[in-house]
mmCIF file of C-alpha atoms and ligand atoms in Angstrom:
data_model
loop_
_atom_site.group_PDB
_atom_site.id
_atom_site.type_symbol
_atom_site.label_atom_id
_atom_site.label_comp_id
_atom_site.label_asym_id
_atom_site.label_seq_id
_atom_site.Cartn_x
_atom_site.Cartn_y
_atom_site.Cartn_z
ATOM 1 C CA MET A 835 0.000 0.000 0.000
ATOM 2 C CA ARG A 836 1.342 3.397 -0.983
ATOM 3 C CA ILE A 837 0.839 6.636 0.928
ATOM 4 C CA VAL A 838 0.820 9.736 -1.207
ATOM 5 C CA THR A 839 0.746 13.181 0.375
ATOM 6 C CA SER A 840 1.714 15.412 -2.532
ATOM 7 C CA VAL A 841 -0.929 16.528 -5.024
ATOM 8 C CA THR A 842 1.462 16.429 -7.965
ATOM 9 C CA ALA A 843 2.667 12.915 -7.072
ATOM 10 C CA MET A 844 -0.960 11.724 -6.933
ATOM 11 C CA GLN A 845 -1.671 13.375 -10.288
ATOM 12 C CA ARG A 846 1.367 11.692 -11.842
ATOM 13 C CA LEU A 847 0.298 8.304 -10.482
ATOM 14 C CA ALA A 848 -3.264 8.817 -11.757
ATOM 15 C CA GLY A 849 -1.856 9.747 -15.173
ATOM 16 C CA ARG A 850 0.184 6.537 -15.275
ATOM 17 C CA TRP A 851 -2.843 4.454 -14.325
ATOM 18 C CA GLN A 852 -4.902 6.111 -17.005
ATOM 19 C CA SER A 853 -2.331 5.480 -19.756
ATOM 20 C CA ARG A 854 -2.113 1.839 -18.654
ATOM 21 C CA LYS A 855 -5.916 1.594 -18.622
ATOM 22 C CA ARG A 856 -6.009 0.526 -14.982
ATOM 23 C CA ARG A 857 -9.456 0.859 -13.437
ATOM 24 C CA VAL A 858 -9.521 3.263 -10.498
ATOM 25 C CA GLY A 859 -12.059 3.212 -7.643
ATOM 26 C CA PHE A 860 -12.100 6.066 -5.165
ATOM 27 C CA VAL A 861 -13.426 6.495 -1.603
ATOM 28 C CA PRO A 862 -13.120 10.040 -0.189
ATOM 29 C CA THR A 863 -13.115 10.276 3.631
ATOM 30 C CA LEU A 864 -12.241 12.541 6.525
ATOM 31 C CA GLY A 865 -10.341 9.656 8.147
ATOM 32 C CA PHE A 866 -10.811 8.117 11.606
ATOM 33 C CA LEU A 867 -12.077 5.143 9.672
ATOM 34 C CA HIS A 868 -14.679 2.630 10.796
ATOM 35 C CA GLU A 869 -16.453 -0.363 9.342
ATOM 36 C CA GLY A 870 -18.794 1.937 7.370
ATOM 37 C CA HIS A 871 -15.838 3.403 5.460
ATOM 38 C CA LEU A 872 -14.385 -0.075 4.925
ATOM 39 C CA SER A 873 -17.646 -1.287 3.411
ATOM 40 C CA LEU A 874 -17.190 1.447 0.771
ATOM 41 C CA VAL A 875 -13.621 0.259 0.148
ATOM 42 C CA ARG A 876 -14.865 -3.311 -0.379
ATOM 43 C CA ARG A 877 -17.501 -2.040 -2.779
ATOM 44 C CA ALA A 878 -14.872 -0.110 -4.750
ATOM 45 C CA ARG A 879 -12.712 -3.243 -4.934
ATOM 46 C CA GLU A 880 -15.648 -5.345 -6.176
ATOM 47 C CA ILE A 881 -16.197 -2.843 -8.977
ATOM 48 C CA VAL A 882 -12.588 -2.351 -10.186
ATOM 49 C CA GLY A 883 -11.527 -5.967 -9.585
ATOM 50 C CA PRO A 884 -8.277 -7.366 -8.196
ATOM 51 C CA ARG A 885 -6.170 -5.667 -10.896
ATOM 52 C CA GLY A 886 -7.789 -2.278 -10.425
ATOM 53 C CA CYS A 887 -6.574 0.435 -8.034
ATOM 54 C CA VAL A 888 -8.497 1.454 -4.931
ATOM 55 C CA VAL A 889 -7.668 4.914 -3.581
ATOM 56 C CA VAL A 890 -8.877 6.201 -0.200
ATOM 57 C CA SER A 891 -8.392 9.880 0.509
ATOM 58 C CA ILE A 892 -7.988 10.941 4.117
ATOM 59 C CA TYR A 893 -8.330 14.656 4.515
ATOM 60 C CA VAL A 894 -10.176 16.714 7.127
ATOM 61 C CA ASN A 895 -11.435 19.337 4.717
ATOM 62 C CA PRO A 896 -11.618 22.701 6.508
ATOM 63 C CA THR A 897 -14.032 24.350 4.045
ATOM 64 C CA GLN A 898 -16.881 21.964 4.857
ATOM 65 C CA PHE A 899 -16.828 22.906 8.556
ATOM 66 C CA GLY A 900 -18.651 26.014 9.791
ATOM 67 C CA PRO A 901 -16.838 28.540 12.002
ATOM 68 C CA LYS A 902 -18.470 27.142 15.156
ATOM 69 C CA GLU A 903 -18.072 23.478 14.224
ATOM 70 C CA ASP A 904 -15.662 20.750 15.302
ATOM 71 C CA LEU A 905 -12.819 21.146 12.752
ATOM 72 C CA SER A 906 -9.993 21.434 15.285
ATOM 73 C CA ARG A 907 -11.205 18.563 17.449
ATOM 74 C CA TYR A 908 -12.344 16.258 14.655
ATOM 75 C CA PRO A 909 -10.898 12.823 15.598
ATOM 76 C CA ARG A 910 -7.702 11.820 13.804
ATOM 77 C CA ASP A 911 -5.612 8.645 14.000
ATOM 78 C CA PHE A 912 -3.559 8.168 10.872
ATOM 79 C CA ALA A 913 -1.618 5.141 12.196
ATOM 80 C CA ARG A 914 -4.868 3.288 12.840
ATOM 81 C CA ASP A 915 -6.353 4.378 9.497
ATOM 82 C CA LYS A 916 -3.273 3.026 7.713
ATOM 83 C CA LYS A 917 -3.654 -0.348 9.405
ATOM 84 C CA LEU A 918 -7.357 -0.562 8.530
ATOM 85 C CA CYS A 919 -6.716 0.424 4.912
ATOM 86 C CA ARG A 920 -3.921 -2.108 4.548
ATOM 87 C CA GLY A 921 -6.191 -4.814 5.996
ATOM 88 C CA ALA A 922 -8.965 -3.866 3.565
ATOM 89 C CA GLY A 923 -6.650 -4.129 0.543
ATOM 90 C CA VAL A 924 -6.425 -0.420 -0.293
ATOM 91 C CA ASP A 925 -3.713 0.355 -2.906
ATOM 92 C CA VAL A 926 -3.153 4.032 -2.195
ATOM 93 C CA ILE A 927 -3.994 6.388 0.654
ATOM 94 C CA PHE A 928 -4.032 9.951 -0.594
ATOM 95 C CA ALA A 929 -3.507 12.197 2.437
ATOM 96 C CA PRO A 930 -2.803 15.729 1.267
ATOM 97 C CA ASP A 931 -2.281 18.775 3.488
ATOM 98 C CA ASP A 932 -4.085 22.128 3.476
ATOM 99 C CA LYS A 933 -1.310 23.844 1.515
ATOM 100 C CA GLY A 934 -1.620 21.330 -1.302
ATOM 101 C CA MET A 935 -5.401 21.363 -1.436
ATOM 102 C CA TYR A 936 -5.950 25.086 -0.909
ATOM 103 C CA PRO A 937 -3.082 26.927 -2.576
ATOM 104 C CA GLN A 938 -3.051 30.537 -1.416
ATOM 105 C CA ASN A 939 -2.463 33.697 -3.412
ATOM 106 C CA ASP A 940 -0.209 36.570 -2.300
ATOM 107 C CA ALA A 941 -2.941 37.892 -0.034
ATOM 108 C CA GLY A 942 -3.084 34.532 1.725
ATOM 109 C CA THR A 943 -6.486 33.522 0.429
ATOM 110 C CA TYR A 944 -7.946 30.723 -1.646
ATOM 111 C CA SER A 945 -10.708 31.893 -3.949
ATOM 112 C CA THR A 946 -12.234 29.225 -6.209
ATOM 113 C CA TYR A 947 -15.255 27.170 -5.119
ATOM 114 C CA VAL A 948 -17.763 24.785 -6.668
ATOM 115 C CA VAL A 949 -21.383 25.394 -5.662
ATOM 116 C CA GLU A 950 -24.472 23.260 -6.300
ATOM 117 C CA GLU A 951 -27.503 25.490 -6.028
ATOM 118 C CA ALA A 952 -30.592 23.293 -5.720
ATOM 119 C CA LEU A 953 -30.207 20.030 -3.817
ATOM 120 C CA SER A 954 -27.840 21.584 -1.296
ATOM 121 C CA ARG A 955 -30.329 24.196 -0.021
ATOM 122 C CA GLY A 956 -32.407 22.264 2.519
ATOM 123 C CA MET A 957 -31.690 20.004 5.495
ATOM 124 C CA GLU A 958 -27.900 19.864 6.052
ATOM 125 C CA GLY A 959 -27.489 22.926 3.824
ATOM 126 C CA ALA A 960 -29.994 24.919 5.890
ATOM 127 C CA SER A 961 -28.407 23.913 9.207
ATOM 128 C CA ARG A 962 -24.816 24.232 7.932
ATOM 129 C CA PRO A 963 -24.863 27.067 5.364
ATOM 130 C CA THR A 964 -21.328 26.690 3.904
ATOM 131 C CA HIS A 965 -21.069 22.915 4.301
ATOM 132 C CA PHE A 966 -21.961 21.745 0.799
ATOM 133 C CA ARG A 967 -19.863 24.433 -0.893
ATOM 134 C CA GLY A 968 -16.925 22.875 0.962
ATOM 135 C CA VAL A 969 -17.970 19.344 0.030
ATOM 136 C CA THR A 970 -18.495 20.007 -3.684
ATOM 137 C CA THR A 971 -15.264 21.995 -3.869
ATOM 138 C CA ILE A 972 -13.119 19.313 -2.252
ATOM 139 C CA VAL A 973 -14.781 16.434 -4.092
ATOM 140 C CA ALA A 974 -14.333 18.208 -7.450
ATOM 141 C CA LYS A 975 -10.673 18.812 -6.624
ATOM 142 C CA LEU A 976 -10.159 15.194 -5.547
ATOM 143 C CA PHE A 977 -11.838 13.936 -8.736
ATOM 144 C CA ASN A 978 -9.465 16.122 -10.783
ATOM 145 C CA ILE A 979 -6.444 14.749 -8.933
ATOM 146 C CA VAL A 980 -7.332 11.039 -8.644
ATOM 147 C CA ARG A 981 -9.350 10.778 -11.890
ATOM 148 C CA PRO A 982 -11.313 7.694 -10.820
ATOM 149 C CA GLU A 983 -13.709 5.741 -13.005
ATOM 150 C CA VAL A 984 -15.965 5.168 -10.007
ATOM 151 C CA ALA A 985 -16.325 6.913 -6.638
ATOM 152 C CA VAL A 986 -18.160 5.281 -3.737
ATOM 153 C CA PHE A 987 -20.125 7.359 -1.230
ATOM 154 C CA GLY A 988 -22.203 6.231 1.763
ATOM 155 C CA ALA A 989 -25.974 6.533 2.022
ATOM 156 C CA LYS A 990 -25.273 7.707 5.595
ATOM 157 C CA ASP A 991 -24.831 11.184 4.070
ATOM 158 C CA PHE A 992 -27.824 10.873 1.753
ATOM 159 C CA GLN A 993 -28.047 14.519 0.741
ATOM 160 C CA GLN A 994 -24.286 14.706 0.194
ATOM 161 C CA ALA A 995 -24.452 11.732 -2.185
ATOM 162 C CA ALA A 996 -27.297 13.419 -4.094
ATOM 163 C CA VAL A 997 -25.411 16.727 -4.316
ATOM 164 C CA VAL A 998 -22.216 14.989 -5.482
ATOM 165 C CA GLN A 999 -24.182 13.001 -8.052
ATOM 166 C CA ARG A 1000 -25.702 16.204 -9.402
ATOM 167 C CA MET A 1001 -22.328 17.970 -9.463
ATOM 168 C CA THR A 1002 -20.749 15.040 -11.313
ATOM 169 C CA ARG A 1003 -23.421 15.238 -13.976
ATOM 170 C CA ASP A 1004 -23.478 19.033 -14.209
ATOM 171 C CA LEU A 1005 -19.687 19.392 -14.490
ATOM 172 C CA ASN A 1006 -19.388 16.463 -16.931
ATOM 173 C CA TYR A 1007 -17.065 14.335 -14.836
ATOM 174 C CA PRO A 1008 -16.531 11.065 -16.701
ATOM 175 C CA LEU A 1009 -17.149 8.874 -13.684
ATOM 176 C CA LYS A 1010 -19.838 6.884 -11.933
ATOM 177 C CA ILE A 1011 -21.053 7.595 -8.397
ATOM 178 C CA VAL A 1012 -22.031 4.520 -6.419
ATOM 179 C CA VAL A 1013 -23.981 4.923 -3.172
ATOM 180 C CA ALA A 1014 -23.436 2.123 -0.630
ATOM 181 C CA PRO A 1015 -25.832 1.285 2.231
ATOM 182 C CA ILE A 1016 -25.489 2.582 5.802
ATOM 183 C CA HIS A 1017 -23.415 0.431 8.137
ATOM 184 C CA ARG A 1018 -24.916 0.297 11.648
ATOM 185 C CA GLU A 1019 -23.877 -0.770 15.132
ATOM 186 C CA PRO A 1020 -25.782 -3.800 16.476
ATOM 187 C CA ASP A 1021 -28.229 -1.474 18.284
ATOM 188 C CA GLY A 1022 -28.977 0.443 15.071
ATOM 189 C CA LEU A 1023 -26.824 3.550 15.579
ATOM 190 C CA ALA A 1024 -25.309 4.533 12.212
ATOM 191 C CA MET A 1025 -21.521 4.273 12.392
ATOM 192 C CA SER A 1026 -19.809 7.662 12.368
ATOM 193 C CA SER A 1027 -16.412 9.035 13.315
ATOM 194 C CA ARG A 1028 -18.295 11.532 15.484
ATOM 195 C CA ASN A 1029 -19.743 8.735 17.678
ATOM 196 C CA LYS A 1030 -16.408 8.898 19.474
ATOM 197 C CA TYR A 1031 -17.489 12.216 21.025
ATOM 198 C CA LEU A 1032 -20.427 10.592 22.847
ATOM 199 C CA SER A 1033 -20.259 9.972 26.606
ATOM 200 C CA PRO A 1034 -21.506 6.520 27.701
ATOM 201 C CA ALA A 1035 -24.864 8.034 28.682
ATOM 202 C CA GLU A 1036 -25.178 9.890 25.353
ATOM 203 C CA ARG A 1037 -24.156 6.774 23.432
ATOM 204 C CA LYS A 1038 -27.095 4.891 24.987
ATOM 205 C CA GLN A 1039 -29.520 7.675 24.063
ATOM 206 C CA ALA A 1040 -28.115 7.917 20.528
ATOM 207 C CA THR A 1041 -30.289 4.996 19.417
ATOM 208 C CA ALA A 1042 -33.114 7.590 19.370
ATOM 209 C CA LEU A 1043 -32.459 8.340 15.675
ATOM 210 C CA TRP A 1044 -32.852 4.717 14.614
ATOM 211 C CA LEU A 1045 -35.833 4.348 16.937
ATOM 212 C CA ALA A 1046 -37.484 7.352 15.260
ATOM 213 C CA ILE A 1047 -36.851 5.889 11.799
ATOM 214 C CA ARG A 1048 -38.315 2.550 12.809
ATOM 215 C CA HIS A 1049 -41.286 4.218 14.450
ATOM 216 C CA ALA A 1050 -41.935 6.293 11.302
ATOM 217 C CA ARG A 1051 -41.635 3.225 9.084
ATOM 218 C CA LYS A 1052 -44.039 1.220 11.218
ATOM 219 C CA THR A 1053 -46.511 4.099 11.363
ATOM 220 C CA VAL A 1054 -46.650 4.693 7.590
ATOM 221 C CA ARG A 1055 -46.787 0.995 6.776
ATOM 222 C CA LYS A 1056 -49.650 0.464 9.188
ATOM 223 C CA SER A 1057 -51.653 3.448 7.971
ATOM 224 C CA PRO A 1058 -54.172 2.849 5.176
ATOM 225 C CA LYS A 1059 -53.526 6.359 3.765
ATOM 226 C CA PRO A 1060 -50.586 8.820 3.676
ATOM 227 C CA ILE A 1061 -49.882 10.674 6.929
ATOM 228 C CA ALA A 1062 -49.442 14.443 7.285
ATOM 229 C CA ALA A 1063 -45.682 15.148 7.547
ATOM 230 C CA ARG A 1064 -46.304 17.779 10.215
ATOM 231 C CA LYS A 1065 -48.115 15.316 12.449
ATOM 232 C CA LEU A 1066 -45.457 12.615 12.097
ATOM 233 C CA LYS A 1067 -42.653 15.144 12.710
ATOM 234 C CA ALA A 1068 -44.314 16.249 15.940
ATOM 235 C CA GLU A 1069 -44.729 12.645 17.056
ATOM 236 C CA LEU A 1070 -41.078 11.790 16.318
ATOM 237 C CA THR A 1071 -39.799 14.979 17.940
ATOM 238 C CA LYS A 1072 -41.644 13.985 21.103
ATOM 239 C CA LEU A 1073 -40.226 10.474 20.961
ATOM 240 C CA ILE A 1074 -36.642 11.707 20.523
ATOM 241 C CA SER A 1075 -36.929 14.515 23.060
ATOM 242 C CA ALA A 1076 -37.864 11.977 25.742
ATOM 243 C CA ARG A 1077 -34.106 11.315 25.916
ATOM 244 C CA PRO A 1078 -32.696 13.996 28.236
ATOM 245 C CA ASP A 1079 -29.600 14.852 26.146
ATOM 246 C CA ALA A 1080 -31.336 14.846 22.746
ATOM 247 C CA ARG A 1081 -32.396 17.935 20.815
ATOM 248 C CA VAL A 1082 -33.881 17.642 17.329
ATOM 249 C CA ASP A 1083 -32.221 19.880 14.723
ATOM 250 C CA TYR A 1084 -34.520 18.786 11.883
ATOM 251 C CA ILE A 1085 -36.687 15.909 10.727
ATOM 252 C CA GLU A 1086 -37.531 15.974 7.028
ATOM 253 C CA PHE A 1087 -39.623 13.809 4.720
ATOM 254 C CA PHE A 1088 -38.867 14.138 1.024
ATOM 255 C CA ASP A 1089 -38.669 12.592 -2.405
ATOM 256 C CA ALA A 1090 -35.469 10.510 -2.707
ATOM 257 C CA GLN A 1091 -34.673 11.829 -6.209
ATOM 258 C CA THR A 1092 -35.573 15.516 -6.086
ATOM 259 C CA LEU A 1093 -35.129 15.959 -2.294
ATOM 260 C CA ARG A 1094 -38.330 18.017 -2.458
ATOM 261 C CA PRO A 1095 -40.118 18.051 0.946
ATOM 262 C CA ALA A 1096 -43.240 15.893 1.139
ATOM 263 C CA ASP A 1097 -46.426 17.121 2.854
ATOM 264 C CA LYS A 1098 -47.744 13.587 3.021
ATOM 265 C CA VAL A 1099 -45.677 10.611 4.104
ATOM 266 C CA ALA A 1100 -46.165 7.067 2.836
ATOM 267 C CA ALA A 1101 -44.123 3.904 2.305
ATOM 268 C CA GLY A 1102 -41.238 4.823 -0.032
ATOM 269 C CA THR A 1103 -40.914 8.422 1.202
ATOM 270 C CA GLN A 1104 -37.344 9.241 2.268
ATOM 271 C CA MET A 1105 -36.759 10.489 5.806
ATOM 272 C CA ALA A 1106 -33.686 12.255 7.195
ATOM 273 C CA LEU A 1107 -32.990 13.719 10.596
ATOM 274 C CA ALA A 1108 -30.289 15.518 12.552
ATOM 275 C CA VAL A 1109 -30.213 15.376 16.334
ATOM 276 C CA PHE A 1110 -27.880 16.981 18.847
ATOM 277 C CA MET A 1111 -26.887 14.450 21.484
ATOM 278 C CA GLY A 1112 -25.331 16.749 24.049
ATOM 279 C CA LYS A 1113 -22.876 18.754 21.914
ATOM 280 C CA THR A 1114 -22.551 16.079 19.216
ATOM 281 C CA ARG A 1115 -24.642 16.395 16.091
ATOM 282 C CA LEU A 1116 -25.746 13.047 14.638
ATOM 283 C CA ILE A 1117 -27.519 12.383 11.319
ATOM 284 C CA ASP A 1118 -29.372 9.411 9.908
ATOM 285 C CA ASN A 1119 -31.843 8.635 7.143
ATOM 286 C CA ALA A 1120 -33.841 5.836 5.578
ATOM 287 C CA ARG A 1121 -36.492 5.033 3.053
ATOM 288 C CA LEU A 1122 -39.791 4.430 4.839
HETATM 289 P P1 AMP B 928 -16.724 10.827 6.376
HETATM 290 O O1 AMP B 928 -15.332 10.373 6.672
HETATM 291 O O2 AMP B 928 -17.626 10.800 7.578
HETATM 292 O O3 AMP B 928 -16.796 12.083 5.579
HETATM 293 O O4 AMP B 928 -17.339 9.699 5.437
HETATM 294 C C1 AMP B 928 -16.700 9.338 4.244
HETATM 295 C C2 AMP B 928 -17.640 8.484 3.427
HETATM 296 O O5 AMP B 928 -18.040 7.346 4.197
HETATM 297 C C3 AMP B 928 -18.930 9.222 3.054
HETATM 298 O O6 AMP B 928 -19.319 8.853 1.735
HETATM 299 C C4 AMP B 928 -19.905 8.715 4.073
HETATM 300 O O7 AMP B 928 -21.252 8.750 3.647
HETATM 301 C C5 AMP B 928 -19.444 7.274 4.254
HETATM 302 N N1 AMP B 928 -19.886 6.750 5.538
HETATM 303 C C6 AMP B 928 -19.707 7.296 6.757
HETATM 304 N N2 AMP B 928 -20.311 6.562 7.698
HETATM 305 C C7 AMP B 928 -20.901 5.513 7.055
HETATM 306 C C8 AMP B 928 -21.703 4.398 7.474
HETATM 307 N N3 AMP B 928 -22.016 4.209 8.747
HETATM 308 N N4 AMP B 928 -22.121 3.538 6.533
HETATM 309 C C9 AMP B 928 -21.816 3.727 5.218
HETATM 310 N N5 AMP B 928 -21.075 4.751 4.773
HETATM 311 C C10 AMP B 928 -20.631 5.637 5.664
#
């Protein structure tokens, strides 16, 4: 397994792969890897085959964090990430630094961004106003550097996958986006690097998101006709708020393709939610 930290070295390597017609699968991450990330790596390997190249990028991208968010304390453990990647059969870890990814001009600023203007407005985009600009910018840059044939994203970040898919189409990237299912802990909590922040008491309460999803699913499947979104939101908010450290940021029901909010909820409607558990913000989603 190779570790590449320089942007130009990664570009050279990608160029060589392309001229040799090697298939390249790519999994972008912020690092502090868990089984959810590794399931994306395995998916990438399945697609490009044993002779293909699987690249994992590990980069805590500053532009996708808001000024009051957890950029400086985001968990990092490169030694452990390396071990996990090696075990999962990764060919290359691309771990650039801020200077390489955000070259600065004489005034010390970086000034070019990629912005998706429709799918990124609601939900995560409403709660975290500059988040998706950071995501689309870094993903576009990584695509330009790694030049993969396929990139694998997790359904855990459902809206992110939709925004990246739209950006890929709109900017004519010649690559396929694959969205892999959410990997969960045995009690249903979606795996996330941020779960590390949770105290033991918060960790127990964190099953509230999965509980809310299951409750919503059961409710719509039992109901003979669609349910008013407002009513179901209120019910789920009450359910989640029964946990003392939980505070709902949003619960949204929407169409899985357009992300347009739904007034009525039925089987097949997509649901997403964000909940603060103490100071930690957790997200989850599912098709009902
Ligand atoms: P992150 O490092 O959190 O930015 O995640 C990197 C990629 O892994 C994104 O495409 C995420 O959606 C995906 N991912 C994170 N957690 C999970 C999970 N529990 N199951 C599946 N994919 C995940």
